[in-house]
XYZ file of C-alpha atoms in Angstrom:
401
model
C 9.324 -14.380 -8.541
C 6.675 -12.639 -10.352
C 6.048 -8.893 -8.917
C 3.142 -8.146 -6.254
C -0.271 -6.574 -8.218
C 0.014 -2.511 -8.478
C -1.432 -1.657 -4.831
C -2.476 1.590 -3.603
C -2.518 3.363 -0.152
C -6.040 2.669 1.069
C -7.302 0.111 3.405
C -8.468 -3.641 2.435
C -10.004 -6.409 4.096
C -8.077 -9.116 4.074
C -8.442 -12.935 5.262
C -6.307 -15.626 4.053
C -7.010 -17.606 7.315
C -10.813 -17.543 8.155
C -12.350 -14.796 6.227
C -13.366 -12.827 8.519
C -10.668 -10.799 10.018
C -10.229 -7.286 9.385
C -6.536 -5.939 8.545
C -4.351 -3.649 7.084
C -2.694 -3.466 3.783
C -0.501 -1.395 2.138
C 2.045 -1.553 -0.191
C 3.364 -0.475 -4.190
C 4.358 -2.162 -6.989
C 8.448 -1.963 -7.932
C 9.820 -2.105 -11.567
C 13.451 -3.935 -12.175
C 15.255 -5.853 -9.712
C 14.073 -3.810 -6.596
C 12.649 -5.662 -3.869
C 9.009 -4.954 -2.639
C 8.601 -2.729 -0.069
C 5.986 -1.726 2.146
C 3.429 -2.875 4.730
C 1.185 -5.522 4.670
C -1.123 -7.440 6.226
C -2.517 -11.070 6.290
C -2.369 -11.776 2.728
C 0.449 -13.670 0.839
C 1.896 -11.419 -1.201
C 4.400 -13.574 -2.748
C 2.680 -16.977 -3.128
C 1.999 -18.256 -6.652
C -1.805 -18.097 -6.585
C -1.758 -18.360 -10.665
C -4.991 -20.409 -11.115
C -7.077 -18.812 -8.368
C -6.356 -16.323 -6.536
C -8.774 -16.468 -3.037
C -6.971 -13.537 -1.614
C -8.396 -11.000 -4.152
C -12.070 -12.452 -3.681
C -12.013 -12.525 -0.177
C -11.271 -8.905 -0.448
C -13.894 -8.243 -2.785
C -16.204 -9.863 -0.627
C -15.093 -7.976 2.268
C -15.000 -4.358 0.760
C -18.872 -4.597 0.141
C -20.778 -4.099 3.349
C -23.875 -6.285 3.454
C -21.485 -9.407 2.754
C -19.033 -8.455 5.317
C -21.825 -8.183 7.510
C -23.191 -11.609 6.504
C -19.963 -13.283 7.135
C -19.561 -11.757 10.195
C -23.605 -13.062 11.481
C -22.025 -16.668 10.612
C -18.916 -16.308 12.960
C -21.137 -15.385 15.447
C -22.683 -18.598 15.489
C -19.676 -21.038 16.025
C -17.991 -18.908 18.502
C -21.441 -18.654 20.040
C -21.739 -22.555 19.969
C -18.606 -22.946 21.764
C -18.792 -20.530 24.719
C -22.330 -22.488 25.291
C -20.066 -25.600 25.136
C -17.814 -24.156 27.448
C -20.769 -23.505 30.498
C -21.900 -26.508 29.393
C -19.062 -28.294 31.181
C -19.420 -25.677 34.245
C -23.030 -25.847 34.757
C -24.845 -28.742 35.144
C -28.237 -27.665 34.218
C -27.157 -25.009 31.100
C -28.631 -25.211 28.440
C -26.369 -25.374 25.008
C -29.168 -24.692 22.943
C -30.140 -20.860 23.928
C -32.627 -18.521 22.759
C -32.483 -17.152 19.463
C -32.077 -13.470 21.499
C -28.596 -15.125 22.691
C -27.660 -15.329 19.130
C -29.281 -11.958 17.974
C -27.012 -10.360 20.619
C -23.912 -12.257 19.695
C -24.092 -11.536 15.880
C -24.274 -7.841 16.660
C -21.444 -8.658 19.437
C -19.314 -9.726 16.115
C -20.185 -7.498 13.945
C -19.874 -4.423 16.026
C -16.537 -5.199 17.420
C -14.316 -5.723 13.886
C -15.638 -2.661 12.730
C -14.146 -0.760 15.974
C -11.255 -2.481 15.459
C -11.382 -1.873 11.574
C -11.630 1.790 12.600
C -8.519 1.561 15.122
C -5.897 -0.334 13.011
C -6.628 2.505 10.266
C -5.477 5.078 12.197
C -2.682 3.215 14.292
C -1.363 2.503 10.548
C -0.896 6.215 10.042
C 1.199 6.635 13.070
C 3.353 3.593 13.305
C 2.932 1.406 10.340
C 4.146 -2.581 10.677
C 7.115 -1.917 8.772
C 8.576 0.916 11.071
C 8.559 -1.092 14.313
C 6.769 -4.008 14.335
C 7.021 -5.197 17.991
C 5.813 -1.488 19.216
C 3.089 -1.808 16.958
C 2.054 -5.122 18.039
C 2.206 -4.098 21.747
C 0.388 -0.647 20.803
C -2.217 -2.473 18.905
C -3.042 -4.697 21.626
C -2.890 -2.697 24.358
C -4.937 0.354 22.609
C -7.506 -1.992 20.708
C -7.521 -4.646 23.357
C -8.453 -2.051 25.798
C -10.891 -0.031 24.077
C -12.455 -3.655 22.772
C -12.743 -5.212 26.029
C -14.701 -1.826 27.213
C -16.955 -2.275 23.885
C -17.852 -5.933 24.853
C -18.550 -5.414 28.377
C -21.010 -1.988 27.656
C -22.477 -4.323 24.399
C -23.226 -7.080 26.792
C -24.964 -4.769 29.107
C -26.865 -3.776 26.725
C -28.160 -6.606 25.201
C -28.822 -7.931 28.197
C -30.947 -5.173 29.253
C -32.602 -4.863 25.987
C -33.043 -8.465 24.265
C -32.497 -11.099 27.055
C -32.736 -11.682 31.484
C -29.595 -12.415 32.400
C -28.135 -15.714 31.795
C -25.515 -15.612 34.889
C -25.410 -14.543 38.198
C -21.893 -14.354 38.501
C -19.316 -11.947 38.067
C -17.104 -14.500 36.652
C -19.026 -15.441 33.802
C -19.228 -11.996 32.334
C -15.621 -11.413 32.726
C -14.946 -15.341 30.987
C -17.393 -13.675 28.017
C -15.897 -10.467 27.767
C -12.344 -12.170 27.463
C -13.798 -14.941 25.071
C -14.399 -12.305 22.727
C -11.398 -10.366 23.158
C -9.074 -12.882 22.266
C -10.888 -14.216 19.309
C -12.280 -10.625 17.678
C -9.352 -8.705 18.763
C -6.201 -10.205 20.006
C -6.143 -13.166 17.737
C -6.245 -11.199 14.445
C -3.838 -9.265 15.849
C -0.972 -11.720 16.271
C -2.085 -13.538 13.097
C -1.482 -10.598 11.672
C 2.171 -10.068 13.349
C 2.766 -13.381 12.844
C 2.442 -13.086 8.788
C 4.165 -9.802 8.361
C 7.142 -11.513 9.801
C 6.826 -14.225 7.424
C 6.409 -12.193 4.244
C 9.605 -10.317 5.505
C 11.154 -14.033 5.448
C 10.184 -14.378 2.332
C 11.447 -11.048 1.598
C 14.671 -11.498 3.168
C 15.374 -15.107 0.992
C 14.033 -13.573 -2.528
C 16.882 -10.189 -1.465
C 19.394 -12.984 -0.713
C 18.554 -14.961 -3.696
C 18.945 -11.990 -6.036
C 21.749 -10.705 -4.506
C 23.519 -14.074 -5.159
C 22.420 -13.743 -8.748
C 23.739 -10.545 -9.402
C 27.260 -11.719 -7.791
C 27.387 -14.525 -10.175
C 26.392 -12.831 -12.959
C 28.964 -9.867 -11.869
C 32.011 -12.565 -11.639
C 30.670 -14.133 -14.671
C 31.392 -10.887 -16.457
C 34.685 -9.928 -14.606
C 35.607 -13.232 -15.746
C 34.377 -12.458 -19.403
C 36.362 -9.539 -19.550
C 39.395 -10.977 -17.474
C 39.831 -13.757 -20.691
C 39.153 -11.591 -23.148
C 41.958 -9.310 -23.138
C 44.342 -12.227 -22.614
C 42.679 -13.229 -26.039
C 43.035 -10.583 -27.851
C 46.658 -10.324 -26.814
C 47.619 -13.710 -28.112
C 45.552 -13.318 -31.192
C 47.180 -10.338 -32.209
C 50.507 -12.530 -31.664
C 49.474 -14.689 -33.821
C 48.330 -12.100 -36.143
C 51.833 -10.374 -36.595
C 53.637 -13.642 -37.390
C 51.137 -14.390 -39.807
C 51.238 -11.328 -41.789
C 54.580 -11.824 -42.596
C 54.381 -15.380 -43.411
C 50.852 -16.085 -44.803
C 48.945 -13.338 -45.660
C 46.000 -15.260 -46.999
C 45.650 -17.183 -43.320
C 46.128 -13.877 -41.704
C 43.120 -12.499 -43.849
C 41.001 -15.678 -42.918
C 42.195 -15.026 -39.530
C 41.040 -11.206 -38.745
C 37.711 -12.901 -40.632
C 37.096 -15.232 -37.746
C 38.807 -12.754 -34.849
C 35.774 -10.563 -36.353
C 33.108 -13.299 -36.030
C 34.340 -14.032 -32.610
C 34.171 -10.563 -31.053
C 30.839 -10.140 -32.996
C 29.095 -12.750 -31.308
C 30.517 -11.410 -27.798
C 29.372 -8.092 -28.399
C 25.843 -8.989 -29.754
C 25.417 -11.809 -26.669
C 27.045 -10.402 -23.559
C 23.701 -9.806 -21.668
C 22.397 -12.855 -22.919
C 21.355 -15.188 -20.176
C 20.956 -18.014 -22.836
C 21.857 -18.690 -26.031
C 20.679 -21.891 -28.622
C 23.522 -24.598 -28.668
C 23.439 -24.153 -32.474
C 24.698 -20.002 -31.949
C 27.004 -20.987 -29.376
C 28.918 -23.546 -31.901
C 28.872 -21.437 -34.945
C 30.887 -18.849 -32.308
C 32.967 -21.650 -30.723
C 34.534 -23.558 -34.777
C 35.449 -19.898 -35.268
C 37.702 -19.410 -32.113
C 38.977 -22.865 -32.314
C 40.490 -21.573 -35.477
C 41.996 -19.391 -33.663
C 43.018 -21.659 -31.492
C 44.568 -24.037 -34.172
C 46.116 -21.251 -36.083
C 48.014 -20.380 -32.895
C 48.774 -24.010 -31.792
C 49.233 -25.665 -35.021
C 49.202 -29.526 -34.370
C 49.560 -29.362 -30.672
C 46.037 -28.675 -30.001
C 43.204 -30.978 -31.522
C 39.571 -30.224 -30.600
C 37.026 -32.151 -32.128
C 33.047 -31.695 -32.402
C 31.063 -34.774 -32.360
C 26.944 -33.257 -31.806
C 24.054 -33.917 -33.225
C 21.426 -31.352 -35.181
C 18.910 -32.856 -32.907
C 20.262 -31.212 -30.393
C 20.879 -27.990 -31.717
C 18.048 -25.916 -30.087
C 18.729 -26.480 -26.808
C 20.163 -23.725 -24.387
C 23.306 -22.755 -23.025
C 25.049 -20.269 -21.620
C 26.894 -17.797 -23.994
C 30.831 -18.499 -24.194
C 30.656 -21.155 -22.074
C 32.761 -23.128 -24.026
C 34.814 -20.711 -24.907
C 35.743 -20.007 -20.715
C 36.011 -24.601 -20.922
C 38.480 -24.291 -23.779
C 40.542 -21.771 -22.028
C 40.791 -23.155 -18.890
C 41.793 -26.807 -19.977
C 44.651 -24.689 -22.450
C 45.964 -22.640 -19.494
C 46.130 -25.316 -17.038
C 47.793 -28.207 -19.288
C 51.020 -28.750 -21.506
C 50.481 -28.135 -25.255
C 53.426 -29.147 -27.010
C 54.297 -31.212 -30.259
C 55.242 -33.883 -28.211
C 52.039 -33.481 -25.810
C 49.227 -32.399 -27.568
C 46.484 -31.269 -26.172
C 43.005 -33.445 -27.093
C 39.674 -31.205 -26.822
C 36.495 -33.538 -26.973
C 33.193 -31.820 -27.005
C 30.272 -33.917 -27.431
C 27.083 -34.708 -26.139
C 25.923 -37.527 -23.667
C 22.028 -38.651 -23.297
C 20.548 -35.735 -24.337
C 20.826 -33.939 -21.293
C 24.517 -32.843 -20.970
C 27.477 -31.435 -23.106
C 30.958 -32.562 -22.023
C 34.071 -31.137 -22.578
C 37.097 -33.264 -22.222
C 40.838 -33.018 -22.126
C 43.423 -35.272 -21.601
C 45.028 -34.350 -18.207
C 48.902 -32.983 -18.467
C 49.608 -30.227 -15.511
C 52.148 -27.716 -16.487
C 55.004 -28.216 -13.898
C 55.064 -24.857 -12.804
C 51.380 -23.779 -12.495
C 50.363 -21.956 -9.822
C 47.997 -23.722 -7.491
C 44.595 -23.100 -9.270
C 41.758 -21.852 -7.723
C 39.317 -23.070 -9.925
C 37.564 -19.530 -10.255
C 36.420 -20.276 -13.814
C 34.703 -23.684 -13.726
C 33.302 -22.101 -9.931
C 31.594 -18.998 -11.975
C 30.245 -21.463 -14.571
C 29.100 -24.200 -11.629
C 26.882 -20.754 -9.978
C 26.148 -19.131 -13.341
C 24.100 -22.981 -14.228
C 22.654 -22.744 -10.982
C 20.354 -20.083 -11.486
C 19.567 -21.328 -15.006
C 18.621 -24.992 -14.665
C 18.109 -27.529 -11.445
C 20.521 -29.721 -13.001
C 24.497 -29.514 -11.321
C 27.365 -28.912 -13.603
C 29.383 -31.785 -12.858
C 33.319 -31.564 -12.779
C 35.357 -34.813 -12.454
C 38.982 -35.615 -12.705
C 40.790 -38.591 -13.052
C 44.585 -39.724 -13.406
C 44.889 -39.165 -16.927
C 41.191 -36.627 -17.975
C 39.197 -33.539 -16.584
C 35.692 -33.657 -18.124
C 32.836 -31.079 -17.157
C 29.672 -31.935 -17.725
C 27.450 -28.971 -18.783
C 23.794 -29.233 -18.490
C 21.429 -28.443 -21.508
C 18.736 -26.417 -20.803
């Protein structure tokens, strides 16, 4: 999710929906990982808009007065059209076509009212903003501004009747069916469009918070898990380190070599997201001789993966966490030896697989590992990291990104 544009404290026109409706928006741009905050109106904040962006010229349009006040002259005629239309179908005789006065009087009806209601949503923002309560301001805003607008249209009408036209109707019915025409569609209808898309850029909100909030998990058990292996590492290494000194010093010098290379590349890639496939295996041949060192014959891991693939992505230590887990969870024994296979299928993943022999008394696994890795891959790629076991292999499938 890219972050919103830096956006002041002032007041912008805004209309994603027909261009002509007059909000409220306010808001300010946040560094890092915090989530944006703050109040705004009918535009979409967070959609993608990358090759146009109609939200930022509507508003340029809007902010300069003579074109506001042109796009508000062309409402006037539609909605103008359509209340004809509607005492059309009551009156027999009416004519739909009026008198340009009719529509001289109904532009200034349109124009006149969103600026009063400009005016009013400015300073109901200052007391109770959307963000502080946004079913009292909804009820505030349409009982205050629906009020005060319904007043406006009924003393406009009056005059412009007096002034530009003879009365069109007789009755007191058909002034009241105007006045409330216009209500709804200057006043009340921009007011729950409004409403209506503040609660869905909280929505939005609300899944992008939940979204990084699962991220950061993962990537927090993905460490604890980092740092939950490592030490068990180390511990063994140094094992193996002791016996050696004694018995081979020229292995044990190759071996603090490669113990070096392996906690290099863990300190220099930690906070790594990714890492090329070609880095990750230069890391993983010197822990597997590590691995061998310590296991001798009983463990066998073999590489079989083409340069052409060597650019691709991966998580860092990935393999390293695979190689673990098959190790702690089978048998590795002269008699049993444990068979490592890492290679890569199609292009598109890299498997690691071991033959399956369960140590008799291992604890019931809970699969915390290859479940860190499965969440870890699904913020990186949209591609699953499969896991399947059979009677006699575990293979996981590893996506390449």
């Amino acid at each position: 999710m890219t972050s919103a544009p830096a956006l002041t404290d002032q007041t912008h026109y805004a209309g994603e929906f027909s261009g002509i409706f007059p909000m409220q928006l306010s808001g300010e741009r946040l560094s890092g990982d915090k989530a944006m905050e703050g109040s705004y109106g009918i535009d979409f904040i967070l959609l993608p808009l990358k090759q146009s962006n109609p939200r930022r010229m509507t508003g340029e349009i809007l902010k300069k007065p003579l074109l506001r006040v042109s796009l508000f002259v062309l409402l006037s005629i539609p909605l103008r059209l359509m209340l004809d239309l509607s005492f059309g179908m009551i009156y027999r005789f009416y004519e739909v076509i009026r008198p340009w006065q009719e529509y001289l009087g109904a532009a200034l009806l349109t124009v006149a009212i969103p600026e009063l209601v400009f005016l009013l949503k400015h300073r109901i923002n200052r007391h109770i903003p959307w963000e502080k309560s946004p079913t009292r301001r909804l009820a505030l805003e349409c009982l205050i501004i629906g009020f005060t607008g319904l007043v406006a249209i009924v003393s406009l009408r009056i005059i412009v009747n007096l002034l530009l036209l003879k009365p069109a109707f007789i009755k007191f019915s058909d002034e009241a069916f105007t006045a409330i025409y216009y209500l709804f569609f200057l006043v009340l209808l921009p007011a729950f469009l409004e409403f209506a898309v503040f609660l869905l850029n909280r929505w939005r909100i609300g899944l992008a918070e939940v979204e990084r909030f699962r991220k950061e998990n993962a990537e927090f058990r993905f460490e604890a898990l980092r740092a939950q292996i490592n030490p068990h590492f180390l511990f063994n290494s140094l094992n193996t380190l002791s016996s050696l000194i004694y018995e081979d010093r020229e292995k044990a010098a190759h071996f603090i070599r490669h113990l070096s290379d392996v906690y290099r590349y863990v300190l220099e890639n930690r906070n790594r997201e990714t890492i090329t496939l070609g880095e990750e295996l230069t890391f993983i041949k010197a822990f597997v001789y590590l691995y061998q060192l310590r296991f001798d014959n009983k463990l066998i891991i073999s590489l079989k993966i083409e340069d052409a693939l060597m650019h691709r992505l991966i998580a860092p230590m990935t393999l390293q966490l695979l190689i673990e887990n098959a190790v702690k969870h089978n048998i590795v024994s002269a008699k049993r030896p444990l068979n490592i296979d890492i290679f890569a299928e199609n292009n598109l993943y890299l498997n690691v697989r071991n033959n399956l022999q369960k140590k008799q008394a291992d604890e019931a696994s809970t699969a915390m590992g290859l479940k860190n890795i499965v969440s870890r891959y699904g913020f990186l790629t949209p591609h699953p990291v499969e896991i399947n076991e059979s009677d006699t292999e575990f293979i996981v499938k590893v996506p390449l990104i």
